[in-house]
Amino acid sequence: MAIGRQTAPAGRAGLFPRPTWTTGWLSWLTTVDHKRLGLMYIISSFIFMGLASLEAFIIRLQLARPEQQLVSPDVFNQLFTMHGMTMVFFAIMPLGIGLANYFVPLMIGARDLAFPRLNAFGYWVFSLAGIFLYTSWFLGGAPDAGWFGYSPLTSLTYNPGNGIDFYSISLLTSGFGTLVTAINLIVTVVNMRAPGMTMMRIPLFAWMVVVMSFLIIFAFPPLTIALFQLTLDRVFGTLHYVPEAGALPILWQHFFWIFGHPEVYIIIMPAFGIISEIIPTFSRKPLFGYPIMVLSGIFIGFMGFAVWSHHMFTTGLGPVANTAFALTSFVIGIPTGIKIFNWLGTMWGGSVRFTVAMLYAVAFLVTFTLGGITGIMVAIPPFDAQAQDTYFVVAHFHYVMGGGALLAYLGALYYWFPKMSGRMLDERLGKVSFWFTVIGFHTIFFPQHILGLMGMPRRIQTYEANIGLDFYNFLSTAGTFIMAIGVIMLAFDVFRQLRKPKWAPNDPWDGRTLEWATTSPPPHYDFAVLPQVTDRDPVWAWKHPELLETRDAISRAVDEDTQPEPAREVMIHLPGQSWWPFLMSAAIFVGSYALVYRNVWLMIASAFFVILTGFGWAFEGVGGHYEKVKAEKIDIKAGGQA
Amino acid sequence: MPVVRRYRRFAPLLALAVLLSGCVTDGPRSALHPVGEVAVQQMELFNFTLWLSAGVLAIVLGVLIYSILRFRRRETGDPDAIPNQTEGSVPLEITWTLIPVIIVILIAIPTVRTIFDTETRVEPTEDDVVVNVTGYQWWWRFDYPELGITTANEMHVPVDTRVVVYLETADVVHSYWVPKLAGKRDLIPNQVNQLWFTSPETGVFNGHCAELCLGAHAYMRFNVIVDEQDEFDEWVAAFQNPQEAAVPARDTQLVQDEQLINQGRTLVAQKGCIGCHTIDNYAEGMGSINYPDLTNFGLRTTVGAAVAPNTLENLALWIRDPQAIKPGNYMPSLWQEDDPNAEEESTAIAAYLLSLGVEGGQQSQAAVSGGSN
């Protein structure tokens, strides 16, 4: 690899010497290690998810009984707006990106992402944008126009406070972070695969991350444009979305949804990947129909850009447009159905072991199928005329994004926790927690389908008594308590394992993919010797060479040596840490406040500082160091620390 | 049976399903029990898809449950047993590509037909009733251009007649939704949308704004009242000539206190109500169209955009302290908080408003004011 041939750092070319801390908080602030950044992504996502869950909990308390005034309409609007924004942009999407960050390099046999500093920048921009957004609670009120902020609700006329500025600017800046990380992930998968790891051998998770990254690259620009227009309207007085000046606010809806629909696939793609890793591992069978799983993922991603107007069936686009977008939406049901049948096909005839991770995968299959069915329903424009903007739609997207993506990510947590931390989560407690979480989830969201069809619009702060809404709302609120018990058990177990660890072996699940061929947790350099990949399930193939004969030609190496190399000493080049990604993100963070408070001098100063950090970054010079590592075959069966 | 014991943990789910299926699904805004022609067609499509989906779900769950039971790794078996390493099957892949294709086509055919049946823009004919709806933060204005009528929050239409509704907004995006009559259609700035429905039954059909419009969005309701043709004609006549309107009261109660009514009549001018609200019974053309029209208010069944029944107590409270009935709305209170006259004066205004257009109410005013309107 090219990076291994670079010379050692030549003096100090930049403003700062490259930091070299390996422990302490400064090492985390300047790290470029994909595993550390992955962990930071995952932990930040869970913190934001906790905040968003708290908001959801207050929303459900307010709606538990009719005609309650627990929170005012104003606060209620802020709560559901922040809940939606946080879950989509700062919890579930970065959770997928964090897992991708951690596991894609491991799974394809790389030592890091292609651009380690850019990766750090992506993380810092995202997390600081989230903190920026949450300070709005204390600075005059959070945004309150819903996560899709329909114009002209967001205009200065109807929303004079600064909540909407926090909305537009935080999404704008966190979008930059997401975009650069997507580019980074694509370049990594395309260029940095281990020898023998062809594109049709990379784990399905890596494939789905590639699809997700392409979706990000094509979906975020329309959102960025719309947010730019909105910010210009509010801060500099332009008239993009001012109806009094003749603007057509429907434009915002088109911009938003041509981003917004791919966004939900951005959220679900890594989940598809995770399920496609968990089910084969615990069924002891290869993924059924790998090529068609890859293709259907790509097809879903591609079609994701052709269906945005199904969020706008009631805006009066006319019967021709509604027919077109209904049909394209139906078409997405086909590859999704294929995926579900292929997962079932993977379990069929296997030797299925029901660990907590596998239970979550099965719960995903059921919940996601239900969400898919209601998805087809709301894609029918005449029915959508009833369901749109009601609790039916709320139930639908929670089944897909909560029951689908989130359950898959909880499965991923159980599946990969041993690899990330070197510790096992408790399977018995995990199963109890699983049942509380899943039953709680369905108790919350299933009644909401009925609520929507009984005439309960979404985003209402209260509702009339005795029109049939009381019981289902009460049930839905009761479900939050059940789910909370499950989630608290999970959190308790994670903290318990961090304090009193039960050490994990390197390969606790009899895994199939490369991340199980290194220690738990993996060393800084991931692999002492980059593995020679000869099979779609390389670790499984090393464990069971006798099975190779039965494999399809595409996943089998014909002439390559399957034996790992003998022990020897190797020199591994590791990328250097850097201050610049953090400093640039900090400058953007300060600039965000400058825009909110219309402080022109601070805007100019922070823009200048962003450019300055860009130069510092570019001229920092070659960093990094060589690490001498004794390369030997890793005993997959051995324990991490024990 | 051991199998039963092993899977009894699914019992709560089953109980939940039974519990839910036994519950009521009807209510004043329930789309599950549609009345209007359009709403019926929309629900038929839902029911069709529901049954089709139940079939799909049964297949998926059946295969899943069978796999769970049949292919579970037994503690008694060989822990290292390796199943057949199947990687795929072209015939199976083709099968389960074709199954969703067929299902999608089955759904698409009635869908497309219903889209063109219910969503095509229609050209109103002489038999249709045309209503222009304008959405405001947090109430509705209804104009009948062919009949020359303006009213608010309560839309009267005749039974068995096609009603063509044109939708506009005065401020932000709203959505006009009467679940039992037809699905919703949005009100978007600088755009005129159309919706039509026909109701084969008379009755009061509740509607709700379905698009977030901040503030009192949760209270932005309205009623569509479907009358027999002669009742509707009477209602129209009352609005075309409000000063002589005398329609038998529906749900409201006329206050038989001429002195109170007359005090209220003076107060709507003194307190400035008519600075914003048009009351054609009082004086034609005063007030602004951008505030709810109160003409023939005695015929209204609700106050605050279908938030509370139009009784003397509710109406007086609404006038005195609008936030108590509809938090977040823009109507100001006309009294200082400690004004001792607030209760009496608001009751007087309420009594006056309740007399407007109602049989017996108008005549008493005319007698007192000497017909000087």
PDB file of C-alpha atoms in Angstrom, chain A residues 67 69 73 77 80 144-146 148 150-153 158-159 243 246-250 253 281-290 292 313-316 318-320 322-323 326-327 330-331 333-334 337-338 340-342 344-345 347-354 362 365-366 369-370 373 376-377 380-390 392 435 439 443 446-447 450 452-464 467-469 471-472 475 512 536 540 544 546-547 550-552 555, chain B residues 9-10 12-13 16 19-20 22-32 34 38-39 41-43 45-46 49-50 53-54 56-57 59-61 63-64 66-68 70-74 78-89 92-93 96-97 99-101 104 107-108 110-112 114-116 118-121 137 170-173 175 177-191 193 206 208-219 221 306-307 327-328 330:
ATOM      1  CA  GLU A  67     -57.515  18.051  27.051  1.00  0.00           C
ATOM      2  CA  GLN A  69     -52.163  21.110  29.567  1.00  0.00           C
ATOM      3  CA  PRO A  73     -48.629  24.346  22.643  1.00  0.00           C
ATOM      4  CA  ASN A  77     -44.117  22.196  19.128  1.00  0.00           C
ATOM      5  CA  PHE A  80     -41.662  17.184  18.669  1.00  0.00           C
ATOM      6  CA  ASP A 144     -40.808  24.578  16.535  1.00  0.00           C
ATOM      7  CA  ALA A 145     -41.822  24.136  12.888  1.00  0.00           C
ATOM      8  CA  GLY A 146     -41.434  20.362  12.671  1.00  0.00           C
ATOM      9  CA  PHE A 148     -39.348  19.348   7.803  1.00  0.00           C
ATOM     10  CA  TYR A 150     -42.551  23.753   5.897  1.00  0.00           C
ATOM     11  CA  SER A 151     -42.284  27.229   4.472  1.00  0.00           C
ATOM     12  CA  PRO A 152     -43.693  29.778   5.318  1.00  0.00           C
ATOM     13  CA  LEU A 153     -43.859  28.577   8.945  1.00  0.00           C
ATOM     14  CA  TYR A 158     -44.540  33.627  11.268  1.00  0.00           C
ATOM     15  CA  ASN A 159     -41.506  32.632  13.304  1.00  0.00           C
ATOM     16  CA  PRO A 243     -45.121  34.346  -0.124  1.00  0.00           C
ATOM     17  CA  GLY A 246     -44.668  36.051  -4.720  1.00  0.00           C
ATOM     18  CA  ALA A 247     -42.590  33.055  -3.621  1.00  0.00           C
ATOM     19  CA  LEU A 248     -44.057  29.581  -4.050  1.00  0.00           C
ATOM     20  CA  PRO A 249     -43.493  27.842  -0.718  1.00  0.00           C
ATOM     21  CA  ILE A 250     -44.224  24.469  -2.328  1.00  0.00           C
ATOM     22  CA  GLN A 253     -41.383  20.859   0.079  1.00  0.00           C
ATOM     23  CA  THR A 281     -23.620 -15.706  11.553  1.00  0.00           C
ATOM     24  CA  PHE A 282     -26.264 -17.142  13.840  1.00  0.00           C
ATOM     25  CA  SER A 283     -27.720 -19.419  11.162  1.00  0.00           C
ATOM     26  CA  ARG A 284     -24.256 -20.772  10.279  1.00  0.00           C
ATOM     27  CA  LYS A 285     -25.021 -20.286   6.631  1.00  0.00           C
ATOM     28  CA  PRO A 286     -23.827 -17.829   4.012  1.00  0.00           C
ATOM     29  CA  LEU A 287     -26.177 -14.988   3.182  1.00  0.00           C
ATOM     30  CA  PHE A 288     -28.804 -16.273   0.778  1.00  0.00           C
ATOM     31  CA  GLY A 289     -28.549 -14.600  -2.625  1.00  0.00           C
ATOM     32  CA  TYR A 290     -25.666 -12.195  -1.886  1.00  0.00           C
ATOM     33  CA  ILE A 292     -29.279 -10.009  -5.472  1.00  0.00           C
ATOM     34  CA  PHE A 313     -49.782  13.590  -2.422  1.00  0.00           C
ATOM     35  CA  THR A 314     -52.146  16.026  -0.710  1.00  0.00           C
ATOM     36  CA  THR A 315     -50.522  19.203  -2.008  1.00  0.00           C
ATOM     37  CA  GLY A 316     -52.586  19.170  -5.188  1.00  0.00           C
ATOM     38  CA  GLY A 318     -52.783  16.472  -9.786  1.00  0.00           C
ATOM     39  CA  PRO A 319     -53.710  12.910 -10.740  1.00  0.00           C
ATOM     40  CA  VAL A 320     -50.906  12.370 -13.268  1.00  0.00           C
ATOM     41  CA  ASN A 322     -49.717  11.341  -8.077  1.00  0.00           C
ATOM     42  CA  THR A 323     -50.037   8.258 -10.286  1.00  0.00           C
ATOM     43  CA  ALA A 326     -47.423   6.109  -6.535  1.00  0.00           C
ATOM     44  CA  LEU A 327     -46.098   3.669  -9.118  1.00  0.00           C
ATOM     45  CA  PHE A 330     -44.790   0.653  -5.307  1.00  0.00           C
ATOM     46  CA  VAL A 331     -41.728  -0.466  -7.282  1.00  0.00           C
ATOM     47  CA  GLY A 333     -41.743  -2.680  -2.506  1.00  0.00           C
ATOM     48  CA  ILE A 334     -40.298  -5.267  -4.881  1.00  0.00           C
ATOM     49  CA  GLY A 337     -39.733  -7.908  -0.496  1.00  0.00           C
ATOM     50  CA  ILE A 338     -36.784  -9.692  -2.115  1.00  0.00           C
ATOM     51  CA  ILE A 340     -37.016 -10.024   3.360  1.00  0.00           C
ATOM     52  CA  PHE A 341     -37.390 -13.340   1.534  1.00  0.00           C
ATOM     53  CA  ASN A 342     -33.615 -13.654   1.224  1.00  0.00           C
ATOM     54  CA  LEU A 344     -35.791 -15.835   5.531  1.00  0.00           C
ATOM     55  CA  GLY A 345     -33.951 -17.991   2.987  1.00  0.00           C
ATOM     56  CA  MET A 347     -32.423 -18.839   8.147  1.00  0.00           C
ATOM     57  CA  TRP A 348     -34.120 -21.681   6.272  1.00  0.00           C
ATOM     58  CA  GLY A 349     -32.197 -24.902   6.688  1.00  0.00           C
ATOM     59  CA  GLY A 350     -29.680 -23.265   8.996  1.00  0.00           C
ATOM     60  CA  SER A 351     -28.666 -24.026  12.527  1.00  0.00           C
ATOM     61  CA  VAL A 352     -30.189 -20.969  14.139  1.00  0.00           C
ATOM     62  CA  ARG A 353     -28.926 -19.795  17.502  1.00  0.00           C
ATOM     63  CA  PHE A 354     -31.097 -17.239  19.274  1.00  0.00           C
ATOM     64  CA  VAL A 362     -35.975 -11.427  13.976  1.00  0.00           C
ATOM     65  CA  LEU A 365     -37.899  -8.711  10.195  1.00  0.00           C
ATOM     66  CA  VAL A 366     -41.391  -8.656  11.718  1.00  0.00           C
ATOM     67  CA  THR A 369     -42.403  -6.065   7.276  1.00  0.00           C
ATOM     68  CA  LEU A 370     -45.272  -4.323   9.076  1.00  0.00           C
ATOM     69  CA  ILE A 373     -46.881  -2.927   4.426  1.00  0.00           C
ATOM     70  CA  ILE A 376     -47.272   0.468   0.478  1.00  0.00           C
ATOM     71  CA  MET A 377     -50.572   1.689   1.949  1.00  0.00           C
ATOM     72  CA  ILE A 380     -51.636   4.782  -2.453  1.00  0.00           C
ATOM     73  CA  PRO A 381     -52.580   8.439  -3.029  1.00  0.00           C
ATOM     74  CA  PRO A 382     -56.344   8.087  -2.369  1.00  0.00           C
ATOM     75  CA  PHE A 383     -55.701   6.306   0.924  1.00  0.00           C
ATOM     76  CA  ASP A 384     -52.854   8.686   1.727  1.00  0.00           C
ATOM     77  CA  ALA A 385     -55.376  11.517   1.458  1.00  0.00           C
ATOM     78  CA  GLN A 386     -56.763  10.080   4.702  1.00  0.00           C
ATOM     79  CA  ALA A 387     -53.504   8.907   6.289  1.00  0.00           C
ATOM     80  CA  GLN A 388     -51.206  11.828   5.440  1.00  0.00           C
ATOM     81  CA  ASP A 389     -50.240  13.989   8.415  1.00  0.00           C
ATOM     82  CA  THR A 390     -52.042  11.733  10.872  1.00  0.00           C
ATOM     83  CA  PHE A 392     -51.072   6.544  10.836  1.00  0.00           C
ATOM     84  CA  TRP A 435     -38.786  -8.430  25.299  1.00  0.00           C
ATOM     85  CA  ILE A 439     -43.298  -5.317  23.354  1.00  0.00           C
ATOM     86  CA  THR A 443     -47.585  -1.073  22.442  1.00  0.00           C
ATOM     87  CA  PHE A 446     -49.388  -0.088  16.936  1.00  0.00           C
ATOM     88  CA  PRO A 447     -52.381   1.822  18.397  1.00  0.00           C
ATOM     89  CA  ILE A 450     -55.817   3.278  14.552  1.00  0.00           C
ATOM     90  CA  GLY A 452     -54.618   8.210  12.678  1.00  0.00           C
ATOM     91  CA  LEU A 453     -57.537   6.562  10.912  1.00  0.00           C
ATOM     92  CA  MET A 454     -59.855   7.738  13.672  1.00  0.00           C
ATOM     93  CA  GLY A 455     -58.998  11.313  12.826  1.00  0.00           C
ATOM     94  CA  MET A 456     -56.057  12.280  15.000  1.00  0.00           C
ATOM     95  CA  PRO A 457     -53.726  14.584  13.067  1.00  0.00           C
ATOM     96  CA  ARG A 458     -50.051  14.492  13.983  1.00  0.00           C
ATOM     97  CA  ARG A 459     -48.410  17.377  15.846  1.00  0.00           C
ATOM     98  CA  ILE A 460     -51.470  18.330  17.857  1.00  0.00           C
ATOM     99  CA  GLN A 461     -50.790  19.283  21.432  1.00  0.00           C
ATOM    100  CA  THR A 462     -54.085  17.884  22.697  1.00  0.00           C
ATOM    101  CA  TYR A 463     -57.277  16.257  21.466  1.00  0.00           C
ATOM    102  CA  GLU A 464     -60.973  16.101  22.339  1.00  0.00           C
ATOM    103  CA  ILE A 467     -64.285  10.871  20.144  1.00  0.00           C
ATOM    104  CA  GLY A 468     -62.597   7.476  20.341  1.00  0.00           C
ATOM    105  CA  LEU A 469     -59.026   8.677  20.820  1.00  0.00           C
ATOM    106  CA  PHE A 471     -58.004   4.623  24.981  1.00  0.00           C
ATOM    107  CA  TYR A 472     -55.452   4.246  22.181  1.00  0.00           C
ATOM    108  CA  LEU A 475     -52.230   2.603  25.619  1.00  0.00           C
ATOM    109  CA  ARG A 512     -17.670 -15.112   9.344  1.00  0.00           C
ATOM    110  CA  ARG A 536     -16.794 -13.948   0.815  1.00  0.00           C
ATOM    111  CA  TRP A 540     -15.519 -18.813   8.241  1.00  0.00           C
ATOM    112  CA  HIS A 544     -13.854 -24.578   7.775  1.00  0.00           C
ATOM    113  CA  GLU A 546     -13.334 -28.357   4.039  1.00  0.00           C
ATOM    114  CA  LEU A 547     -16.507 -26.458   3.132  1.00  0.00           C
ATOM    115  CA  THR A 550     -19.382 -26.484  -1.849  1.00  0.00           C
ATOM    116  CA  ARG A 551     -19.108 -22.752  -2.454  1.00  0.00           C
ATOM    117  CA  ASP A 552     -20.194 -20.912  -5.562  1.00  0.00           C
ATOM    118  CA  SER A 555     -17.120 -16.277  -3.706  1.00  0.00           C
TER     119      SER A 555
ATOM    120  CA  ARG B   9     -44.419 -15.705  26.434  1.00  0.00           C
ATOM    121  CA  PHE B  10     -46.175 -14.671  23.240  1.00  0.00           C
ATOM    122  CA  PRO B  12     -49.343 -10.941  26.069  1.00  0.00           C
ATOM    123  CA  LEU B  13     -49.062 -10.067  22.366  1.00  0.00           C
ATOM    124  CA  LEU B  16     -53.147  -7.233  23.068  1.00  0.00           C
ATOM    125  CA  LEU B  19     -58.024  -6.298  23.103  1.00  0.00           C
ATOM    126  CA  LEU B  20     -57.381  -3.972  20.177  1.00  0.00           C
ATOM    127  CA  GLY B  22     -62.523  -5.478  20.253  1.00  0.00           C
ATOM    128  CA  CYS B  23     -62.230  -1.738  20.546  1.00  0.00           C
ATOM    129  CA  VAL B  24     -64.369   0.910  18.960  1.00  0.00           C
ATOM    130  CA  THR B  25     -63.175   2.331  15.702  1.00  0.00           C
ATOM    131  CA  ASP B  26     -65.918   4.865  15.086  1.00  0.00           C
ATOM    132  CA  GLY B  27     -65.954   8.485  16.113  1.00  0.00           C
ATOM    133  CA  PRO B  28     -66.924  11.842  14.637  1.00  0.00           C
ATOM    134  CA  ARG B  29     -63.677  11.989  12.657  1.00  0.00           C
ATOM    135  CA  SER B  30     -63.133   8.295  11.956  1.00  0.00           C
ATOM    136  CA  ALA B  31     -62.113   7.587   8.374  1.00  0.00           C
ATOM    137  CA  LEU B  32     -62.775   3.917   9.101  1.00  0.00           C
ATOM    138  CA  PRO B  34     -66.739   6.789   5.787  1.00  0.00           C
ATOM    139  CA  VAL B  38     -64.898   9.913  -2.054  1.00  0.00           C
ATOM    140  CA  ALA B  39     -64.104   8.737   1.472  1.00  0.00           C
ATOM    141  CA  GLN B  41     -63.703   4.855  -2.306  1.00  0.00           C
ATOM    142  CA  GLN B  42     -60.563   5.704  -0.331  1.00  0.00           C
ATOM    143  CA  MET B  43     -61.462   3.249   2.416  1.00  0.00           C
ATOM    144  CA  LEU B  45     -58.771   0.772  -1.372  1.00  0.00           C
ATOM    145  CA  PHE B  46     -57.474   0.547   2.189  1.00  0.00           C
ATOM    146  CA  THR B  49     -54.770  -3.575   0.606  1.00  0.00           C
ATOM    147  CA  LEU B  50     -55.309  -4.595   4.204  1.00  0.00           C
ATOM    148  CA  SER B  53     -51.187  -7.408   3.222  1.00  0.00           C
ATOM    149  CA  ALA B  54     -52.620  -9.803   5.758  1.00  0.00           C
ATOM    150  CA  VAL B  56     -48.327 -11.358   2.699  1.00  0.00           C
ATOM    151  CA  LEU B  57     -47.807 -11.014   6.439  1.00  0.00           C
ATOM    152  CA  ILE B  59     -46.660 -15.935   4.525  1.00  0.00           C
ATOM    153  CA  VAL B  60     -43.699 -14.033   5.979  1.00  0.00           C
ATOM    154  CA  LEU B  61     -44.633 -14.815   9.589  1.00  0.00           C
ATOM    155  CA  VAL B  63     -42.011 -18.979   7.108  1.00  0.00           C
ATOM    156  CA  LEU B  64     -40.329 -17.096   9.953  1.00  0.00           C
ATOM    157  CA  TYR B  66     -41.483 -22.325  10.931  1.00  0.00           C
ATOM    158  CA  SER B  67     -37.779 -21.469  10.595  1.00  0.00           C
ATOM    159  CA  ILE B  68     -37.571 -20.508  14.248  1.00  0.00           C
ATOM    160  CA  ARG B  70     -37.664 -26.111  12.850  1.00  0.00           C
ATOM    161  CA  PHE B  71     -34.135 -24.762  12.427  1.00  0.00           C
ATOM    162  CA  ARG B  72     -33.403 -23.731  16.000  1.00  0.00           C
ATOM    163  CA  ARG B  73     -30.034 -24.997  17.195  1.00  0.00           C
ATOM    164  CA  ARG B  74     -30.908 -27.575  19.836  1.00  0.00           C
ATOM    165  CA  ASP B  78     -24.197 -31.462  17.899  1.00  0.00           C
ATOM    166  CA  PRO B  79     -23.120 -27.863  18.644  1.00  0.00           C
ATOM    167  CA  ASP B  80     -20.629 -27.917  15.789  1.00  0.00           C
ATOM    168  CA  ALA B  81     -22.981 -29.323  13.201  1.00  0.00           C
ATOM    169  CA  ILE B  82     -22.715 -27.305  10.037  1.00  0.00           C
ATOM    170  CA  PRO B  83     -25.806 -26.988   7.887  1.00  0.00           C
ATOM    171  CA  ASN B  84     -25.772 -27.174   4.131  1.00  0.00           C
ATOM    172  CA  GLN B  85     -23.992 -24.022   2.909  1.00  0.00           C
ATOM    173  CA  THR B  86     -26.610 -22.933   0.369  1.00  0.00           C
ATOM    174  CA  GLU B  87     -25.732 -19.585  -1.143  1.00  0.00           C
ATOM    175  CA  GLY B  88     -28.813 -18.904  -3.172  1.00  0.00           C
ATOM    176  CA  SER B  89     -31.180 -20.322  -5.696  1.00  0.00           C
ATOM    177  CA  LEU B  92     -36.396 -19.092  -5.748  1.00  0.00           C
ATOM    178  CA  GLU B  93     -35.050 -15.600  -6.382  1.00  0.00           C
ATOM    179  CA  TRP B  96     -39.950 -14.045  -4.845  1.00  0.00           C
ATOM    180  CA  THR B  97     -39.230 -11.289  -7.302  1.00  0.00           C
ATOM    181  CA  ILE B  99     -44.603 -12.438  -6.104  1.00  0.00           C
ATOM    182  CA  PRO B 100     -44.100  -8.783  -5.071  1.00  0.00           C
ATOM    183  CA  VAL B 101     -44.424  -7.742  -8.727  1.00  0.00           C
ATOM    184  CA  VAL B 104     -47.838  -4.470  -6.666  1.00  0.00           C
ATOM    185  CA  ILE B 107     -52.678  -2.838  -5.889  1.00  0.00           C
ATOM    186  CA  ALA B 108     -51.718  -0.478  -8.702  1.00  0.00           C
ATOM    187  CA  PRO B 110     -57.498   0.011  -8.460  1.00  0.00           C
ATOM    188  CA  THR B 111     -55.151   2.716  -7.152  1.00  0.00           C
ATOM    189  CA  VAL B 112     -54.733   4.406 -10.508  1.00  0.00           C
ATOM    190  CA  THR B 114     -59.340   5.714  -7.883  1.00  0.00           C
ATOM    191  CA  ILE B 115     -56.762   8.484  -8.305  1.00  0.00           C
ATOM    192  CA  PHE B 116     -58.375   9.597 -11.552  1.00  0.00           C
ATOM    193  CA  THR B 118     -61.341  11.191  -7.026  1.00  0.00           C
ATOM    194  CA  GLU B 119     -58.490  13.602  -7.706  1.00  0.00           C
ATOM    195  CA  THR B 120     -59.121  14.917 -11.193  1.00  0.00           C
ATOM    196  CA  ARG B 121     -59.944  18.608 -11.160  1.00  0.00           C
ATOM    197  CA  GLN B 137     -54.145  30.675  11.794  1.00  0.00           C
ATOM    198  CA  ALA B 170     -54.104  33.628   4.079  1.00  0.00           C
ATOM    199  CA  ASP B 171     -50.917  32.761   5.956  1.00  0.00           C
ATOM    200  CA  VAL B 172     -49.147  29.409   6.422  1.00  0.00           C
ATOM    201  CA  VAL B 173     -49.865  25.934   5.058  1.00  0.00           C
ATOM    202  CA  SER B 175     -54.856  21.182   5.331  1.00  0.00           C
ATOM    203  CA  TRP B 177     -59.676  17.356   6.178  1.00  0.00           C
ATOM    204  CA  VAL B 178     -63.150  15.971   6.861  1.00  0.00           C
ATOM    205  CA  PRO B 179     -62.325  12.263   7.241  1.00  0.00           C
ATOM    206  CA  LYS B 180     -65.852  10.949   6.812  1.00  0.00           C
ATOM    207  CA  LEU B 181     -66.458  12.906   3.599  1.00  0.00           C
ATOM    208  CA  ALA B 182     -63.110  12.948   1.784  1.00  0.00           C
ATOM    209  CA  GLY B 183     -59.381  12.782   2.341  1.00  0.00           C
ATOM    210  CA  LYS B 184     -57.428  15.941   2.954  1.00  0.00           C
ATOM    211  CA  ARG B 185     -56.042  18.543   0.585  1.00  0.00           C
ATOM    212  CA  ASP B 186     -53.506  21.200   1.580  1.00  0.00           C
ATOM    213  CA  LEU B 187     -53.927  24.970   1.553  1.00  0.00           C
ATOM    214  CA  ILE B 188     -50.660  26.384   0.257  1.00  0.00           C
ATOM    215  CA  PRO B 189     -49.706  30.049  -0.193  1.00  0.00           C
ATOM    216  CA  ASN B 190     -49.935  31.388  -3.741  1.00  0.00           C
ATOM    217  CA  GLN B 191     -51.700  28.271  -4.945  1.00  0.00           C
ATOM    218  CA  ASN B 193     -56.210  23.664  -4.730  1.00  0.00           C
ATOM    219  CA  ASN B 206     -66.143  17.105  11.950  1.00  0.00           C
ATOM    220  CA  HIS B 208     -59.508  19.233  11.466  1.00  0.00           C
ATOM    221  CA  CYS B 209     -56.546  21.106  10.096  1.00  0.00           C
ATOM    222  CA  ALA B 210     -54.000  18.417   9.293  1.00  0.00           C
ATOM    223  CA  GLU B 211     -50.870  20.452   8.666  1.00  0.00           C
ATOM    224  CA  LEU B 212     -48.857  21.991  11.467  1.00  0.00           C
ATOM    225  CA  CYS B 213     -49.633  25.707  11.679  1.00  0.00           C
ATOM    226  CA  LEU B 214     -48.171  26.366  15.180  1.00  0.00           C
ATOM    227  CA  GLY B 215     -50.063  27.992  18.052  1.00  0.00           C
ATOM    228  CA  ALA B 216     -53.589  26.643  18.289  1.00  0.00           C
ATOM    229  CA  HIS B 217     -53.157  24.037  15.516  1.00  0.00           C
ATOM    230  CA  ALA B 218     -54.634  21.394  17.839  1.00  0.00           C
ATOM    231  CA  TYR B 219     -57.824  23.482  18.003  1.00  0.00           C
ATOM    232  CA  ARG B 221     -61.288  22.328  13.730  1.00  0.00           C
ATOM    233  CA  ALA B 306     -65.601  23.685  16.590  1.00  0.00           C
ATOM    234  CA  VAL B 307     -63.780  23.672  19.905  1.00  0.00           C
ATOM    235  CA  PRO B 327     -54.863  28.166  24.061  1.00  0.00           C
ATOM    236  CA  GLY B 328     -52.634  29.998  21.609  1.00  0.00           C
ATOM    237  CA  TYR B 330     -55.035  35.419  18.474  1.00  0.00           C
TER     238      TYR B 330
END
